[in-house]
PDB file of C-alpha atoms and ligand atoms in Angstrom:
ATOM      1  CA  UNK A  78    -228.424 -48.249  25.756  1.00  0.00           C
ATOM      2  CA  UNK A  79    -226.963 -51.477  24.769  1.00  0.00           C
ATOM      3  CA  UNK A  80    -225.674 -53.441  27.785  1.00  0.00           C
ATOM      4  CA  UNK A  81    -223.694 -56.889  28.042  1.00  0.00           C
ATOM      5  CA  UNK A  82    -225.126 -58.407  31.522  1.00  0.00           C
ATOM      6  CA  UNK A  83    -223.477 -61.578  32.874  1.00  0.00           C
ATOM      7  CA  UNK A  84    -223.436 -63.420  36.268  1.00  0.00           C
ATOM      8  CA  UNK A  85    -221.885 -66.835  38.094  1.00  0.00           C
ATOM      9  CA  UNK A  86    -224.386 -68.770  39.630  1.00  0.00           C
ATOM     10  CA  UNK A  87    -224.550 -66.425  42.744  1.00  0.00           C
ATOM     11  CA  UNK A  88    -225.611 -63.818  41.121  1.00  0.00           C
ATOM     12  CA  UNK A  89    -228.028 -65.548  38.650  1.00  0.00           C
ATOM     13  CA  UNK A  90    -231.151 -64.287  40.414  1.00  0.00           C
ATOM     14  CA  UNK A  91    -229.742 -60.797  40.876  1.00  0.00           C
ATOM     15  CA  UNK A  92    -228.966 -60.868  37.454  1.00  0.00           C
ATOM     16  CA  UNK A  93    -232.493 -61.956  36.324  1.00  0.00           C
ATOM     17  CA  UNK A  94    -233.978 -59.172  38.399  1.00  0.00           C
ATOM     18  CA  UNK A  95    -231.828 -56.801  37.214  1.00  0.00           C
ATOM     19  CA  UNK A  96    -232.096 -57.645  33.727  1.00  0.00           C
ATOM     20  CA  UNK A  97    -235.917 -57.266  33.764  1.00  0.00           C
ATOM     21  CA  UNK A  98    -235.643 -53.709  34.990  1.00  0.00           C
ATOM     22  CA  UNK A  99    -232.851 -52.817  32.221  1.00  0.00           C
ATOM     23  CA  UNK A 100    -234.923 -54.154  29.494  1.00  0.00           C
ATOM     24  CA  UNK A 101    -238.375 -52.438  30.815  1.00  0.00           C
ATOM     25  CA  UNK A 102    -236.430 -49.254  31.392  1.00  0.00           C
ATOM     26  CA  UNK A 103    -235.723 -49.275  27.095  1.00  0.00           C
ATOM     27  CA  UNK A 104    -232.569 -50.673  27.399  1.00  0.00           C
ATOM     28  CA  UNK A 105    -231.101 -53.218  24.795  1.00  0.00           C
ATOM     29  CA  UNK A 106    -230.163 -56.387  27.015  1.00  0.00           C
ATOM     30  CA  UNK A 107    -227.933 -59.215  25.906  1.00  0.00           C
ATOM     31  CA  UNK A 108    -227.476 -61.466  28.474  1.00  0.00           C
ATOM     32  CA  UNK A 109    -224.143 -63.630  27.542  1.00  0.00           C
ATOM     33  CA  UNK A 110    -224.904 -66.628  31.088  1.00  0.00           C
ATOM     34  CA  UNK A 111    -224.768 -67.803  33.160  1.00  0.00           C
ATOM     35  CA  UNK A 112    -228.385 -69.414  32.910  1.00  0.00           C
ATOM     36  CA  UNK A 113    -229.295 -71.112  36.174  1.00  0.00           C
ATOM     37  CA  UNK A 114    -228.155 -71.669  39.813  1.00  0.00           C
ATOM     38  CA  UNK A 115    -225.833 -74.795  38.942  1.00  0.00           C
ATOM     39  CA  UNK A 116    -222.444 -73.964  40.083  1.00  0.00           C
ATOM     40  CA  UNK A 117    -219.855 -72.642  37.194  1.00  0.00           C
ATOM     41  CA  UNK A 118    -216.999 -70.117  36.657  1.00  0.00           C
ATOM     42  CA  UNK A 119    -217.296 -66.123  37.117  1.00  0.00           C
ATOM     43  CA  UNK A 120    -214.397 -65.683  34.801  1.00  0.00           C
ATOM     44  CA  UNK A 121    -216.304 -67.263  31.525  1.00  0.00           C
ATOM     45  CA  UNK A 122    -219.327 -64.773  32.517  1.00  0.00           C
ATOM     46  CA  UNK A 123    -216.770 -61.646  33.806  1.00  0.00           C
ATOM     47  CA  UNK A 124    -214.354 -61.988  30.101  1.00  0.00           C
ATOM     48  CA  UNK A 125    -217.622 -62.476  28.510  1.00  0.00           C
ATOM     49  CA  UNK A 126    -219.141 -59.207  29.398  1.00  0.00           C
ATOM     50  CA  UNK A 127    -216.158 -57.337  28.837  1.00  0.00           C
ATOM     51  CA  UNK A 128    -215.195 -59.012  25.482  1.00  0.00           C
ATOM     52  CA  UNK A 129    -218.783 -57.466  24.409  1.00  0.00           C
ATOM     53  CA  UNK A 130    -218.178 -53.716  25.883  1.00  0.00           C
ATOM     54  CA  UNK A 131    -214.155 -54.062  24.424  1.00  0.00           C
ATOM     55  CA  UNK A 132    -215.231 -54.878  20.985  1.00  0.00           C
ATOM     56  CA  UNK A 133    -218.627 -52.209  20.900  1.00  0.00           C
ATOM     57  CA  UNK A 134    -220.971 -54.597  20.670  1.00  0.00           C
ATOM     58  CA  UNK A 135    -222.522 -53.437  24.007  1.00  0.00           C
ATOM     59  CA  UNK A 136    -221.892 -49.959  25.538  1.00  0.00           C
ATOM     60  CA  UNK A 137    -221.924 -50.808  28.847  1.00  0.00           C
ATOM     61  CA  UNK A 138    -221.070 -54.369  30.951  1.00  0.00           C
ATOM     62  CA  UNK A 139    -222.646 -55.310  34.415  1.00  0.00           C
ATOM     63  CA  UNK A 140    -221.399 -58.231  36.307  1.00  0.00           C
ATOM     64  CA  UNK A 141    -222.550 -59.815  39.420  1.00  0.00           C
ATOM     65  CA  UNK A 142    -221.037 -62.798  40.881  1.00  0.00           C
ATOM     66  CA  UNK A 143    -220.905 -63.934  44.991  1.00  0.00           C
ATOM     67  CA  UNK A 144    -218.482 -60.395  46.225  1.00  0.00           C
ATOM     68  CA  UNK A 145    -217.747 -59.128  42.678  1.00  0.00           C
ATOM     69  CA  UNK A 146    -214.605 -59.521  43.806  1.00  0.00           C
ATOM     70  CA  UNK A 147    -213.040 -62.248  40.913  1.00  0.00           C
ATOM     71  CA  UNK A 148    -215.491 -60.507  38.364  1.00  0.00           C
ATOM     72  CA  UNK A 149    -213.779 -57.418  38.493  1.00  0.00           C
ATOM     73  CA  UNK A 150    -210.501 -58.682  38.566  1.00  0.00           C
ATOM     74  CA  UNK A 151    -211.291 -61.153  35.633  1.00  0.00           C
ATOM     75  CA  UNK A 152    -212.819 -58.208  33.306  1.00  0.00           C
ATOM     76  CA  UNK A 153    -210.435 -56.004  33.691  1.00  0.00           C
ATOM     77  CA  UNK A 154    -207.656 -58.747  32.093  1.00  0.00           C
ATOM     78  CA  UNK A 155    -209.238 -57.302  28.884  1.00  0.00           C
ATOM     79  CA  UNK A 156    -208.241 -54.213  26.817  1.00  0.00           C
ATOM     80  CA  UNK A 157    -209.927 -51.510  27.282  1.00  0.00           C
ATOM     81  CA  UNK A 158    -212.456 -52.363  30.136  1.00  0.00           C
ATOM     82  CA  UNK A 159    -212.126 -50.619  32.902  1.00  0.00           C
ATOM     83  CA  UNK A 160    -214.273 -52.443  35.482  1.00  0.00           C
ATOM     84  CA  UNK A 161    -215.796 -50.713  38.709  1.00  0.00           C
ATOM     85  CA  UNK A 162    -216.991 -52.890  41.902  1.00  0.00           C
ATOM     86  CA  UNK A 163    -219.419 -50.964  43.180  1.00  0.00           C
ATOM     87  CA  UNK A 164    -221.351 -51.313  46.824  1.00  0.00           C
ATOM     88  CA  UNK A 165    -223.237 -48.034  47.427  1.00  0.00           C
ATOM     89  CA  UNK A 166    -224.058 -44.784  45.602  1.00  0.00           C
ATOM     90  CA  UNK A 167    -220.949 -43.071  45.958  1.00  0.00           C
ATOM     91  CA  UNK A 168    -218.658 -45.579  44.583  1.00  0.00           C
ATOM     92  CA  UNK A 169    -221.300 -45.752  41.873  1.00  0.00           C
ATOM     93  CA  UNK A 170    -221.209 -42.099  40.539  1.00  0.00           C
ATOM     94  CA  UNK A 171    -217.504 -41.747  41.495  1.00  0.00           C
ATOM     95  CA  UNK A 172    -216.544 -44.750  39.034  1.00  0.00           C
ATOM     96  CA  UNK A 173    -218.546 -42.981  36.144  1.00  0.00           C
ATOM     97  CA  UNK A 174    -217.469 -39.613  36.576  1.00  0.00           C
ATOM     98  CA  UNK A 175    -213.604 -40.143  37.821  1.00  0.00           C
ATOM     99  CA  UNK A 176    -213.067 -43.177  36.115  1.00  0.00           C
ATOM    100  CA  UNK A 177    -215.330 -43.179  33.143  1.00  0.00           C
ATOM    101  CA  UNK A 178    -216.359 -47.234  34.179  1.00  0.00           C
ATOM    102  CA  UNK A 179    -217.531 -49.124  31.764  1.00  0.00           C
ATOM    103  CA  UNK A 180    -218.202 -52.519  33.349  1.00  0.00           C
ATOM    104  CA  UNK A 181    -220.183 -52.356  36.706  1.00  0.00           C
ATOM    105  CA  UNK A 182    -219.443 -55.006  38.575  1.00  0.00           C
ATOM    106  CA  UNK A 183    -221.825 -55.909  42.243  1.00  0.00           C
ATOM    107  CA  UNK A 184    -221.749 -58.493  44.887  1.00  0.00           C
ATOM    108  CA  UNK A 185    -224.984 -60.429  44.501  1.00  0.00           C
ATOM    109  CA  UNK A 186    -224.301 -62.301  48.231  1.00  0.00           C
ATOM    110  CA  UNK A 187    -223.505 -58.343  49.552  1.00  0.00           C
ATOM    111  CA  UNK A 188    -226.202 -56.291  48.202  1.00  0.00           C
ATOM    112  CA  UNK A 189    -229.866 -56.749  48.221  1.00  0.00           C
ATOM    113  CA  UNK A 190    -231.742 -57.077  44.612  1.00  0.00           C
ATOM    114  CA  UNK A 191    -233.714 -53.598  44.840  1.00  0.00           C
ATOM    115  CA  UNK A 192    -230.105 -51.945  46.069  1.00  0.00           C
ATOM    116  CA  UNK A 193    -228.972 -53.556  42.884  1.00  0.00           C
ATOM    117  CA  UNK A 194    -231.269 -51.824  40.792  1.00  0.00           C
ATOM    118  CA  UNK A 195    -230.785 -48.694  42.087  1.00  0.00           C
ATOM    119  CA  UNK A 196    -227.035 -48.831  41.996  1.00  0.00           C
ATOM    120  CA  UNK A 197    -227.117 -49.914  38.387  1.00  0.00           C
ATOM    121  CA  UNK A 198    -229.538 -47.136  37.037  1.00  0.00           C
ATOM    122  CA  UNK A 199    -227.066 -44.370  38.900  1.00  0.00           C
ATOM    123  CA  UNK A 200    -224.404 -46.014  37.015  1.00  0.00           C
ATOM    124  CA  UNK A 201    -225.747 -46.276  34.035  1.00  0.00           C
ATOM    125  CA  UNK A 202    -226.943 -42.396  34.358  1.00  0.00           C
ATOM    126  CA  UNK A 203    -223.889 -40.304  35.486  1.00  0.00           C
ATOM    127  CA  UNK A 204    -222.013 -39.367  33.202  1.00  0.00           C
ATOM    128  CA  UNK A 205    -218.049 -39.012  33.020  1.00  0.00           C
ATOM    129  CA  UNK A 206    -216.224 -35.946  34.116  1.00  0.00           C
ATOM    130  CA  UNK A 207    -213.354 -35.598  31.507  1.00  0.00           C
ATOM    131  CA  UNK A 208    -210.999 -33.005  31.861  1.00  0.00           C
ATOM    132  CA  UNK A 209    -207.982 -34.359  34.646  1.00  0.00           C
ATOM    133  CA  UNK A 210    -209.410 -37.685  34.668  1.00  0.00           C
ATOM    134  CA  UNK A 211    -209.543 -38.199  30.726  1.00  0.00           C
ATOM    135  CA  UNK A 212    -205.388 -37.452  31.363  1.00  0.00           C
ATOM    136  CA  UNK A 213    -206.003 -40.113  34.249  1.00  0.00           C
ATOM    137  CA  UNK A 214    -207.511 -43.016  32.600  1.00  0.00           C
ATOM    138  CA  UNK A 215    -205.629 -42.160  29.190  1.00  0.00           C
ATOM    139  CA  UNK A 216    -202.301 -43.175  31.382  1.00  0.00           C
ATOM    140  CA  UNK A 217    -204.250 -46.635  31.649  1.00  0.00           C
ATOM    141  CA  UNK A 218    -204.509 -47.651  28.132  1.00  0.00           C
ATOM    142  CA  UNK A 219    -201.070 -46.039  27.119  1.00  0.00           C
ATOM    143  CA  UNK A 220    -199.679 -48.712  29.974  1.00  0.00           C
ATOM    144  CA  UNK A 221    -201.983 -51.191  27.922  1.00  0.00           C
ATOM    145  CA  UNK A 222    -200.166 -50.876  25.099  1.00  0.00           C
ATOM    146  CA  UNK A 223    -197.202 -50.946  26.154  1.00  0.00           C
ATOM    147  CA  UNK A 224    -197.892 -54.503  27.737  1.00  0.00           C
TER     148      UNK A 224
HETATM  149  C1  RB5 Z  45    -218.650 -68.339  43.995  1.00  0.00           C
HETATM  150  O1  RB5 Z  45    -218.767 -69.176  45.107  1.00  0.00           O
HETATM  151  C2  RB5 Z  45    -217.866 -67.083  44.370  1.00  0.00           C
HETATM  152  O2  RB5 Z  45    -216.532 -67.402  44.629  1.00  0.00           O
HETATM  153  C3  RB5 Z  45    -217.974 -66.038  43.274  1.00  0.00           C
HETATM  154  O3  RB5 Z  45    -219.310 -65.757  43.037  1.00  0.00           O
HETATM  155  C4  RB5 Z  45    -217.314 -64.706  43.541  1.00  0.00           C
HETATM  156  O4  RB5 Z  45    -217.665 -64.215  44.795  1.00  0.00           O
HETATM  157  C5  RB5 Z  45    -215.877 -64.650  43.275  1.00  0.00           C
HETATM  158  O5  RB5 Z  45    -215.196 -63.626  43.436  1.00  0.00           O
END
């Protein structure tokens, strides 16, 4: 799968980690920042992401910043994105199969780096439900385009 992975500074090492297992897993990774621990802005990383999954360069986006709280609110200012913060298994499978996410976003200063993992390969596996929820989420973007 090709995946658009992006972090803040507090979630730089979670999104190292992360990224190693994506890319040993067979995944394609582009990593759009941030690159080290030195303080910057979730939004540039958050837009970034979902610019990439918006536009189909990348299938899926995953986020992490301090909460994921700013990430998710950030990527899902962009068309198209809808943008799932995520903090255990449930919430993970629910937000593919009810709400066909395509952005994962996690709290790097709330979950632990192997929790991480695990909650992005769920993600990344379920797949979406359709039927009701396909009338659901297509209320979503006609409400986008009407904006
Ligand atoms: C950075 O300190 C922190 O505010 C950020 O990572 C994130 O938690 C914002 O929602």
């Amino acid at each position: 799968m090709r995946i658009a992975i992006g972090s803040d500074h507090a979630g730089f090492r979670g999104k190292e980690a992360l990224k190693a297992s994506l890319v040993a897993a067979g995944n394609q990774v582009e990593d759009v920042g941030t690159h080290s621990e030195e303080s910057c802005d979730y939004t540039d990383f958050a837009i970034g992401v979902a610019e990439r999954v918006a536009s189909g360069k990348a299938e899926r986006g995953i986020i992490l910043c301090g909460t994921g709280i700013g990430s998710a609110i950030a990527a899902n200012k962009v068309a198209g994105i809808r943008a799932a913060l995520v903090h255990d298994g449930f919430t993970a499978e629910m937000s593919r199969r009810h709400n066909n996410a395509n952005v994962l976003v996690m709290g790097a200063r709330v979950l632990a780096e192997d929790r991480i993992r695990d909650l992005a390969k769920a993600w990344l596996e379920t797949p979406f439900d359709g039927g009701r929820h396909e009338r659901r989420i297509g209320k979503i973007a006609e409400y986008e385009k009407s904006c």
